[in-house]
Coordinates of C-alpha atoms and ligand atoms in Angstrom, one line a residue:
Chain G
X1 CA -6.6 -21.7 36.1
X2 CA -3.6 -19.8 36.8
X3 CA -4.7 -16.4 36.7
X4 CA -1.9 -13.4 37.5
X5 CA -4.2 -13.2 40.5
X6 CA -2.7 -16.7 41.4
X7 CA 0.3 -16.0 40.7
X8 CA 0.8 -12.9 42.5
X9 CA 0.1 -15.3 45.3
X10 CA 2.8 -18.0 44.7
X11 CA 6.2 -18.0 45.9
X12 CA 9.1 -20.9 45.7
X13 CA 9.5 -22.7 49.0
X14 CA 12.0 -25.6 48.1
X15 CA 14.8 -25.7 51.0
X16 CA 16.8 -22.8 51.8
X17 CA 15.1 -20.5 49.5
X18 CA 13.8 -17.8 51.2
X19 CA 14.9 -14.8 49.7
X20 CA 14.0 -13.3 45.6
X21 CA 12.0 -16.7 45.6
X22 CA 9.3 -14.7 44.3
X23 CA 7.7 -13.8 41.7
X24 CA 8.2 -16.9 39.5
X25 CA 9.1 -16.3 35.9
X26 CA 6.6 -18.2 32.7
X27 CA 8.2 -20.1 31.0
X28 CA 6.5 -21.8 27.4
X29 CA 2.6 -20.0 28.9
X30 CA -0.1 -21.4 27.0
X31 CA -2.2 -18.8 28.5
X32 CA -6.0 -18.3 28.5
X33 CA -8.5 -15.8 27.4
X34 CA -11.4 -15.2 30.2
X35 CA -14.2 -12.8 30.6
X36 CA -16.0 -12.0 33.8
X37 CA -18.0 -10.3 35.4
X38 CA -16.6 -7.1 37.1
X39 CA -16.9 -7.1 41.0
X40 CA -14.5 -3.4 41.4
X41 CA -15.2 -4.1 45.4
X42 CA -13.4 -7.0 45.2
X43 CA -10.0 -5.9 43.6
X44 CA -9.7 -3.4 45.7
X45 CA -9.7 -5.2 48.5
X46 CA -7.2 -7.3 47.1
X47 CA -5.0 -5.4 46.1
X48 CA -3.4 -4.6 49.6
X49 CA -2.3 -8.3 49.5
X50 CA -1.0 -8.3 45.5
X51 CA 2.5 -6.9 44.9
X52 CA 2.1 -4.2 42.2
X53 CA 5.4 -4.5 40.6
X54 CA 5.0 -8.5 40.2
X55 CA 1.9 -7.9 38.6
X56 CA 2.9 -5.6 35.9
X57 CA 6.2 -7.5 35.4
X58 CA 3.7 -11.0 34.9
X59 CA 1.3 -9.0 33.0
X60 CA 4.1 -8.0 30.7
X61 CA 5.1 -11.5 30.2
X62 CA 2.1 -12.5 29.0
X63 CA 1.8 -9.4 26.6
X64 CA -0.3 -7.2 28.5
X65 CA 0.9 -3.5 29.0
X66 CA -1.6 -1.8 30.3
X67 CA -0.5 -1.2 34.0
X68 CA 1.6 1.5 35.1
X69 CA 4.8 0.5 36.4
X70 CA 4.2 2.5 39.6
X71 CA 1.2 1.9 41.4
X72 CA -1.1 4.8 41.4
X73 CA -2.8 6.1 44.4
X74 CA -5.7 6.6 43.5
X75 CA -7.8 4.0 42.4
X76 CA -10.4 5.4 39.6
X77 CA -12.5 3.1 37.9
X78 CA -10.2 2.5 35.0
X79 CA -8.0 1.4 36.5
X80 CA -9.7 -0.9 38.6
X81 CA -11.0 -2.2 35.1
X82 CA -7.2 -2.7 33.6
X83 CA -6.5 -4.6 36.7
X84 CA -9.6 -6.6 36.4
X85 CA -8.3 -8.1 33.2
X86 CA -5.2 -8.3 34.2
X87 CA -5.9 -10.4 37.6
X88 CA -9.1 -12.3 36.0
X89 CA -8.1 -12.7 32.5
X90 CA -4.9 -13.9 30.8
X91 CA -4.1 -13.4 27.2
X92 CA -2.8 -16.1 25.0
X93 CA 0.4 -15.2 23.3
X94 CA 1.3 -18.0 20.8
X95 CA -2.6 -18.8 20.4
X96 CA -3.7 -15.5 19.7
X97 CA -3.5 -15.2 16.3
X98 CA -4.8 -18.3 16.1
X99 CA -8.0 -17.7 17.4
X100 CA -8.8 -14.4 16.4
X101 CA -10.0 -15.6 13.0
X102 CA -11.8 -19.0 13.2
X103 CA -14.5 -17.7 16.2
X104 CA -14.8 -14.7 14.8
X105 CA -13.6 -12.5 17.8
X106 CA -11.4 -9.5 17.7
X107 CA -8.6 -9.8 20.4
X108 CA -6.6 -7.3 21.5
X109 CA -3.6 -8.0 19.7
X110 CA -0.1 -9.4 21.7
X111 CA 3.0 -9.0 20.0
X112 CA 4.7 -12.1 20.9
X113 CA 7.8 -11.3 23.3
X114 CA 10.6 -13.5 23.7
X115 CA 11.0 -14.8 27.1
X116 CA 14.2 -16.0 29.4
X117 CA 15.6 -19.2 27.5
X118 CA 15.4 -21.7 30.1
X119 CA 18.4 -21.9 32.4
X120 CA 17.6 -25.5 33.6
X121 CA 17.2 -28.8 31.4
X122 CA 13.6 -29.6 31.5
X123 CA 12.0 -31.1 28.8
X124 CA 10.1 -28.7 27.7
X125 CA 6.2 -28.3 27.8
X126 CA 5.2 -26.5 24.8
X127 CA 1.7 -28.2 23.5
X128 CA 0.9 -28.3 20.1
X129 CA -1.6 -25.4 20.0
X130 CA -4.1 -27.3 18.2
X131 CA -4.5 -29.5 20.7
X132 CA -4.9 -27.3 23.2
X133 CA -7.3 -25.4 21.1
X134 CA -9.6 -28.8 21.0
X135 CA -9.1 -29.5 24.3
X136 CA -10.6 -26.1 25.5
X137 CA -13.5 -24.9 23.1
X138 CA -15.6 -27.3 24.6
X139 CA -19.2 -25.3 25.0
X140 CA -19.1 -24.0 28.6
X141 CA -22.3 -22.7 29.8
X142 CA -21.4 -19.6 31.4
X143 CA -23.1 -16.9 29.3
X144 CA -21.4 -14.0 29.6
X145 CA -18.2 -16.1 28.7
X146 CA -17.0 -15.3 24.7
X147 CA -14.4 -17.2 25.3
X148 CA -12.9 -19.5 27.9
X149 CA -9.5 -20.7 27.1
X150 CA -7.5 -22.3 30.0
X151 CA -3.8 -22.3 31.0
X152 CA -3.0 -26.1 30.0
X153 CA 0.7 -25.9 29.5
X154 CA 3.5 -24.7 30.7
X155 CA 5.8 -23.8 33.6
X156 CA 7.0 -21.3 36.3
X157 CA 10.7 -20.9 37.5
X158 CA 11.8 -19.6 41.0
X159 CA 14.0 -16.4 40.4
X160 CA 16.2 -17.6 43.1
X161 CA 16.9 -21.6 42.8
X162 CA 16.1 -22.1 39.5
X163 CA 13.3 -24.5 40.5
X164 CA 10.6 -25.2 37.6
X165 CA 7.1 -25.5 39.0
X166 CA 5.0 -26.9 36.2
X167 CA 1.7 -26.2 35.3
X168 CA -0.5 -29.1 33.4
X169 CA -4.0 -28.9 32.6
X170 CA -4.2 -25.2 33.8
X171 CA -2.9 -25.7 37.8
X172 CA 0.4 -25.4 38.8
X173 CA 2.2 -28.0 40.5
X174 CA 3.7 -27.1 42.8
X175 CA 5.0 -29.9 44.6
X176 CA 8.1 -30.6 46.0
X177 CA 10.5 -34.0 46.3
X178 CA 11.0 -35.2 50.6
X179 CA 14.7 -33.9 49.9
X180 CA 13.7 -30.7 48.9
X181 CA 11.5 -29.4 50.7
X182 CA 12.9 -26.9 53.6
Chain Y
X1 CA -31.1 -23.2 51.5
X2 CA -28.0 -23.3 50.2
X3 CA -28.4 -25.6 47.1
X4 CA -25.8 -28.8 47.3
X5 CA -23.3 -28.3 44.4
X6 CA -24.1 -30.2 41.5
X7 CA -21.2 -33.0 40.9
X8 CA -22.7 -34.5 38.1
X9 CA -20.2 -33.9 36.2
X10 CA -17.9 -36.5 38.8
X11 CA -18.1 -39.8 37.5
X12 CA -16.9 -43.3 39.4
X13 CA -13.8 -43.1 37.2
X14 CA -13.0 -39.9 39.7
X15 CA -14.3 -41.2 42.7
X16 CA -11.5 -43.7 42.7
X17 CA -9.4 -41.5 42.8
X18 CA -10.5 -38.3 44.8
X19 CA -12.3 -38.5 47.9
X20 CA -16.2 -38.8 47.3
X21 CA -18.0 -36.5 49.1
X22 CA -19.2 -38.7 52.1
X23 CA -20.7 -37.4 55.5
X24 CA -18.4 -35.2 56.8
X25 CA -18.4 -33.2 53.6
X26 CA -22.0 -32.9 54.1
X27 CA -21.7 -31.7 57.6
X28 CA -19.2 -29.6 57.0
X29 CA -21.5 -27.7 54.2
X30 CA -24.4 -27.8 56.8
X31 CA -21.9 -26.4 59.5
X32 CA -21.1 -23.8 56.8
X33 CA -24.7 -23.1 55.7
X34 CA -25.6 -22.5 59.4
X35 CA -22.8 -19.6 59.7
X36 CA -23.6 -18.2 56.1
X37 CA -25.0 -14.9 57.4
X38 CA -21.6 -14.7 60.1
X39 CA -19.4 -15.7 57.1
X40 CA -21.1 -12.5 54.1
X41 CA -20.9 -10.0 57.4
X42 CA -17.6 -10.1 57.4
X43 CA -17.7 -9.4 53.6
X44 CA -14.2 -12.0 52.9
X45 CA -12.0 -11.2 50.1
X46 CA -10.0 -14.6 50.3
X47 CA -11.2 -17.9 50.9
X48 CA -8.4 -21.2 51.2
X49 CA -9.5 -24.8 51.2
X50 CA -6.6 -27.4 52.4
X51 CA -7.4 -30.8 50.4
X52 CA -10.3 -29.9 48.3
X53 CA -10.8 -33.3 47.0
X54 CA -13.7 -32.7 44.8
X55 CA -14.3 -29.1 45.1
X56 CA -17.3 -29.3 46.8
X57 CA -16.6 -27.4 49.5
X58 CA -15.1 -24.5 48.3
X59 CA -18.1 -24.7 45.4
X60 CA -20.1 -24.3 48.1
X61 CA -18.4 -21.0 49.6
X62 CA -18.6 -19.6 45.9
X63 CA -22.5 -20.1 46.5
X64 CA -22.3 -18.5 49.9
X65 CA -20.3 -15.7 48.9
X66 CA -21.1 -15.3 44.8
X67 CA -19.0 -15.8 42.1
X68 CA -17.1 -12.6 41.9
X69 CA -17.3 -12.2 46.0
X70 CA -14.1 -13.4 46.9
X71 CA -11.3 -15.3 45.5
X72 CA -11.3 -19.3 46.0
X73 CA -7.9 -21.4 46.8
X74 CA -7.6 -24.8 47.1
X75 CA -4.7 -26.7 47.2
X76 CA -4.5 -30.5 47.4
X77 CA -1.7 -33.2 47.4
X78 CA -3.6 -35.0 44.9
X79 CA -3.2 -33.8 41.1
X80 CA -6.4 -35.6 40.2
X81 CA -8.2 -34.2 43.1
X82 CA -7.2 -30.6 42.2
X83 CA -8.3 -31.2 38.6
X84 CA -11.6 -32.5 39.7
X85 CA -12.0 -28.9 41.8
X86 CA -11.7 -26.7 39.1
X87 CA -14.6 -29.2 37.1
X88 CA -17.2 -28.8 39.8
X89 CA -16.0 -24.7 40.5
X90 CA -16.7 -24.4 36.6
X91 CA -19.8 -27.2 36.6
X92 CA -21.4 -24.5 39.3
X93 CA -20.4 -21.7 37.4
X94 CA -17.6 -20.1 40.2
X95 CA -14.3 -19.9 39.4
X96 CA -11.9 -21.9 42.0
X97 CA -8.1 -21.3 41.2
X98 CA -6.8 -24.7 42.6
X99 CA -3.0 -25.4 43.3
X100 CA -1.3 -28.9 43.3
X101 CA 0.9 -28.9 46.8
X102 CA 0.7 -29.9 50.3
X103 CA -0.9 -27.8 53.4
X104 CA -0.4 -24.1 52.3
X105 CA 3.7 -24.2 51.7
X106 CA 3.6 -22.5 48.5
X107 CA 1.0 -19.4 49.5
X108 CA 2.0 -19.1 53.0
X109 CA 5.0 -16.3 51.8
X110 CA 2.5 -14.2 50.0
X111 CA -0.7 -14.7 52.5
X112 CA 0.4 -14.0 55.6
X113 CA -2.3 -12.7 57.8
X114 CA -4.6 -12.8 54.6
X115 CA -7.1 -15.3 55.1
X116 CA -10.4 -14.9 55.6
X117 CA -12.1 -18.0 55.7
X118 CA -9.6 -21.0 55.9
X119 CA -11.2 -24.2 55.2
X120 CA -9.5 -28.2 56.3
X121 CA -11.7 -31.3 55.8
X122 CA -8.4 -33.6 56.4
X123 CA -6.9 -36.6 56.4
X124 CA -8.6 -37.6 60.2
X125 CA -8.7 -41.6 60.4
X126 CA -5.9 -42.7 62.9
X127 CA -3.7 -44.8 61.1
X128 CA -0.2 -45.6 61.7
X129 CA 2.4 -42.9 60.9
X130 CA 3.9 -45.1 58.6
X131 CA 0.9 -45.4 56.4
X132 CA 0.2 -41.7 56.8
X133 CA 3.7 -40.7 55.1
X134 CA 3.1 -43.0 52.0
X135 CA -0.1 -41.8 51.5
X136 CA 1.3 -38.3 51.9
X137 CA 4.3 -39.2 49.4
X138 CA 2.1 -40.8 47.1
X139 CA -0.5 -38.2 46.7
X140 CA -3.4 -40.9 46.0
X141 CA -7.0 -41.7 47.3
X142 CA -5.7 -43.2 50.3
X143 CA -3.9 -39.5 51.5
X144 CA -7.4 -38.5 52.0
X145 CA -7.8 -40.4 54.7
X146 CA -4.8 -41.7 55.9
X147 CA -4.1 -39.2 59.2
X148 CA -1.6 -41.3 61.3
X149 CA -1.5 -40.8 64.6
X150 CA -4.7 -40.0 66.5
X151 CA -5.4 -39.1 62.9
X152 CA -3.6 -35.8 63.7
X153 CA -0.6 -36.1 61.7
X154 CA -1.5 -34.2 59.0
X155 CA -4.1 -31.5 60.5
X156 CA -1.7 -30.8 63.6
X157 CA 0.9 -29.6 60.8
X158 CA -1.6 -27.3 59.6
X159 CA -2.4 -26.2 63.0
X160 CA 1.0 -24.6 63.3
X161 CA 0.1 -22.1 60.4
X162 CA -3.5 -21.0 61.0
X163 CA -2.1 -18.1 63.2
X164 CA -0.1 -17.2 60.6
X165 CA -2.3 -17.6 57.8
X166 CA -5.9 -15.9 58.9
X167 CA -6.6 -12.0 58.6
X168 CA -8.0 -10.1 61.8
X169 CA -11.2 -10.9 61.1
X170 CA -10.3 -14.9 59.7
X171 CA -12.1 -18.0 60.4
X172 CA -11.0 -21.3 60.2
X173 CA -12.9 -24.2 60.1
X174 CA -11.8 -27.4 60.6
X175 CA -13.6 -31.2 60.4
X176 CA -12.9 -33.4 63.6
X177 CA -13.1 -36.9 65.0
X178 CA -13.6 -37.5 68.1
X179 CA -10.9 -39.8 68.4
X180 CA -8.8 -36.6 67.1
X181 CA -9.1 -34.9 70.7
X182 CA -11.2 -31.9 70.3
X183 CA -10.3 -30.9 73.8
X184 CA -6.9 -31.0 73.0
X185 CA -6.6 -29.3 69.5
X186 CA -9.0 -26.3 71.2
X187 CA -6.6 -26.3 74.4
X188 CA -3.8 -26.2 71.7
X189 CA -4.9 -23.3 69.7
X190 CA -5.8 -21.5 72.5
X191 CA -2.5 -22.0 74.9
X192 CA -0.4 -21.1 71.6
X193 CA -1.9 -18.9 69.6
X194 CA -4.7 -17.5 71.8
X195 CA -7.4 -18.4 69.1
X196 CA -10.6 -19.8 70.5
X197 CA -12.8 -22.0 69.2
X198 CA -16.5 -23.5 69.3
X199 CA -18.1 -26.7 68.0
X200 CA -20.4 -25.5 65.9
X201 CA -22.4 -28.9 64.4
X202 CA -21.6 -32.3 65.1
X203 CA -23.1 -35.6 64.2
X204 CA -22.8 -38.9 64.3
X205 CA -22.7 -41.1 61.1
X206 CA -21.9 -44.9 61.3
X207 CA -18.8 -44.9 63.5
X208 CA -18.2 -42.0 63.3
X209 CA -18.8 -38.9 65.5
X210 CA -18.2 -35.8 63.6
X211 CA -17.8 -32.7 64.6
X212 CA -16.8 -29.2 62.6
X213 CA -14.9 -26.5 64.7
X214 CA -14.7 -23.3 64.2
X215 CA -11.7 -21.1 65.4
X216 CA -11.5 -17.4 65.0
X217 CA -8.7 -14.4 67.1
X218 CA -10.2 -13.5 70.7
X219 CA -10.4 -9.5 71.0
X220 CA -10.7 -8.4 74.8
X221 CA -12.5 -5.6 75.4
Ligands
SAM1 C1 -11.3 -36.1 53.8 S1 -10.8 -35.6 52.2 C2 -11.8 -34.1 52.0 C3 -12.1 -33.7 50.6 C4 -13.1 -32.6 50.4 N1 -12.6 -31.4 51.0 C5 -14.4 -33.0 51.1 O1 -14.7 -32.4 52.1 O2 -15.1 -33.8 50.5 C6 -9.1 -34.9 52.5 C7 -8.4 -34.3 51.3 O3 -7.2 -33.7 51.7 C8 -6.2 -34.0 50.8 N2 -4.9 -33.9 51.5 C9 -4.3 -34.9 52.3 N3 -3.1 -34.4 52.7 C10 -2.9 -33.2 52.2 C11 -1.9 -32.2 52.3 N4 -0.8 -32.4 53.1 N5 -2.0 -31.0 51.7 C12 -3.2 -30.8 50.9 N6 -4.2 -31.7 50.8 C13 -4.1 -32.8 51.4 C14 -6.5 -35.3 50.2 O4 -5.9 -35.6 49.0 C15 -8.1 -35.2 50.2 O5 -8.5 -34.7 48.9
ZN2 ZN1 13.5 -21.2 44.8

């Protein structure tokens, strides 16, 4: 699962790049749609380690406005809420409209927002969404759980070096080659 | 009692593959299940497991700690491995966020000084360091024992980054061989880093004499 949580926490460290090697940018997300439970004492005691602006700017990316662009100081519930979905849940863009119908579920609706066009070569790692669709809507057991879709697909870029980390059957890879790693 | 994670869901198909949980996972979750009431006092907010394997260990936090209690890392050199986490996390209902890379290079930026409990069943079995490397490079069944050197390779290059990894209040526990040195890694971590460290369970199983340290920062006064 990469949840923004996760990926408020991962930063590029092929060789030589140590500097706006962080966030990573989305690239083709096949995100997922997760409930929860709430646990409010745990994100706040994250969010000392989370960078605020990296959130909201990953939260956009995946269609999800709902975080102020400066971080407030106090933390009421509501807020601790909106981060709560933002951190623990991700929000499908290009399935979205796809599943609101057949499961009967009324999403919050995402517009679909362009993204960066790559700047490297890659193949890229789009999934036909059907398939991930079947992959996914296996029954899962967890019974406060609507809806459990997973992050199969996709890929994260390094602001910096350009280097594409990708993520396959929801967990990032990020790996790096003997001549590239610092 | 902590229950054992259910695993299943694991099939031989996996096991060959990912590392089977043998008996040092076992004594590292009775090591584990012997601190539980240390590890909720200090109420932990992020837990990291080095070379999860099958996720059994980290499941096994989750149960220590609840679901929503903290957040659970993993990272392991072995895609299969890391895929086989997040099935036994989800099998046992907690939600493990695992991450395909080696040691901690890709988290280390962002967590500095933000572990709480730091977890490394590694690669132990002294091999030579040739073997270790390709098992390293390959990212197979045989990098979860393979260990080089006094079957230190690997786990001395994590040792390096537990200072800068673990919160104030962090623990880290790590599984040892005797053959490993224990003496040595404690006198190590201590002389450099001035964390101390206890055994705190150890066992023998077959040839094998097992023991789980625990390391943690040394307040005076
Ligand atoms: C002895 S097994 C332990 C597996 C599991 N934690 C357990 O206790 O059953 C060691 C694990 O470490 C992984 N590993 C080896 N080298 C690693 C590295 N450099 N970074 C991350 N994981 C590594 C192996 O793939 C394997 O899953
Ligand atoms: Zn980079």
């Amino acid at each position: 699962m990469v949840r923004l949580i996760t990926h408020n926490l991962l930063a590029c460290h092929a060789k030589g790049c140590t500097t706006n090697n962080f966030p990573l940018a989305f690239r083709d997300a096949q995100v997922e749609i997760q409930e929860q439970d709430i646990n409010p004492e745990f994100v706040r005691n994250m969010l000392p380690r989370l960078e605020w602006k990296a959130l909201v700017d990953a939260a956009r990316q995946v269609g999800d406005e709902s975080l102020p662009a400066e971080q407030p100081e106090m933390m009421d519930d509501e807020l601790v809420q909106k981060l709560h979905r933002v951190l623990m849940e991700v929000r499908n863009l290009t399935l979205s409209s796809l599943l609101a119908s057949p499961n009967g579920h009324d999403y919050p609706s995402t517009s679909l927002r362009t993204r960066d066009t790559p700047r490297t070569n890659t193949t890229s790692l789009s999934t036909p969404c059907i398939h991930v669709l079947s992959m996914h809507l296996s029954p899962l057991p967890h019974p406060r759980t609507f809806l459990q879709i997973h992050i199969t697909e996709g890929a994260m870029i390094c602001p910096n070096c350009e280097h594409v980390y990708p993520i396959s059957n929801g967990i990032p890879n990020m790996l790096l080659a003997e001549n590239e790693i610092g | 009692m902590i229950p054992t994670p259910d695993l299943s869901h694991l099939t031989k198909v996996d096991y060959d593959r990912v590392y089977e949980p043998a008996e040092d996972t076992f004594l590292f979750l009775d090591g584990l299940e012997q601190d539980a009431e240390h590890i909720r006092s200090l109420h932990p907010t992020v837990c990291l497991e080095i070379g999860s394997g099958s996720g059994c260990v980290s499941t096994f936090m989750g149960s220590i700690l609840g679901p929503t209690g903290a957040l659970y890392l993993c990272t392991d050199i072995n895609q299969h491995a890391a895929r086989c986490t997040v099935a036994t996390g989800r099998q046992n209902k907690i939600p493990i966020d695992a991450i395909n890379c080696s040691l901690t290079s890709s988290l280390l930026p962002r967590l500095r000084h933000s572990i709480d409990i730091l977890l490394f069943n590694p690669p132990y079995v002294p091999t030579d360091g040739e073997e270790a490397l390709d098992a390293q490079a390959s990212g197979n069944i045989s990098g979860a024992w393979a260990g080089g050197l006094s079957g230190m390779e690997i786990t001395n290059k994590l040792l390096e980054e537990v200072n800068d990894l673990l919160s104030p209040k962090g623990l880290f526990y790590l599984v040892a061989l005797k053959q490993n040195d224990i003496p040595a890694i404690c006198a190590m971590m201590q002389d450099a880093f001035g964390l101390k460290s206890q055994t705190i369970i150890q066992r023998r199983a077959g040839r094998e004499h097992l023991f789980i340290l625990r390391f943690e920062r040394q307040y005076v006064g």
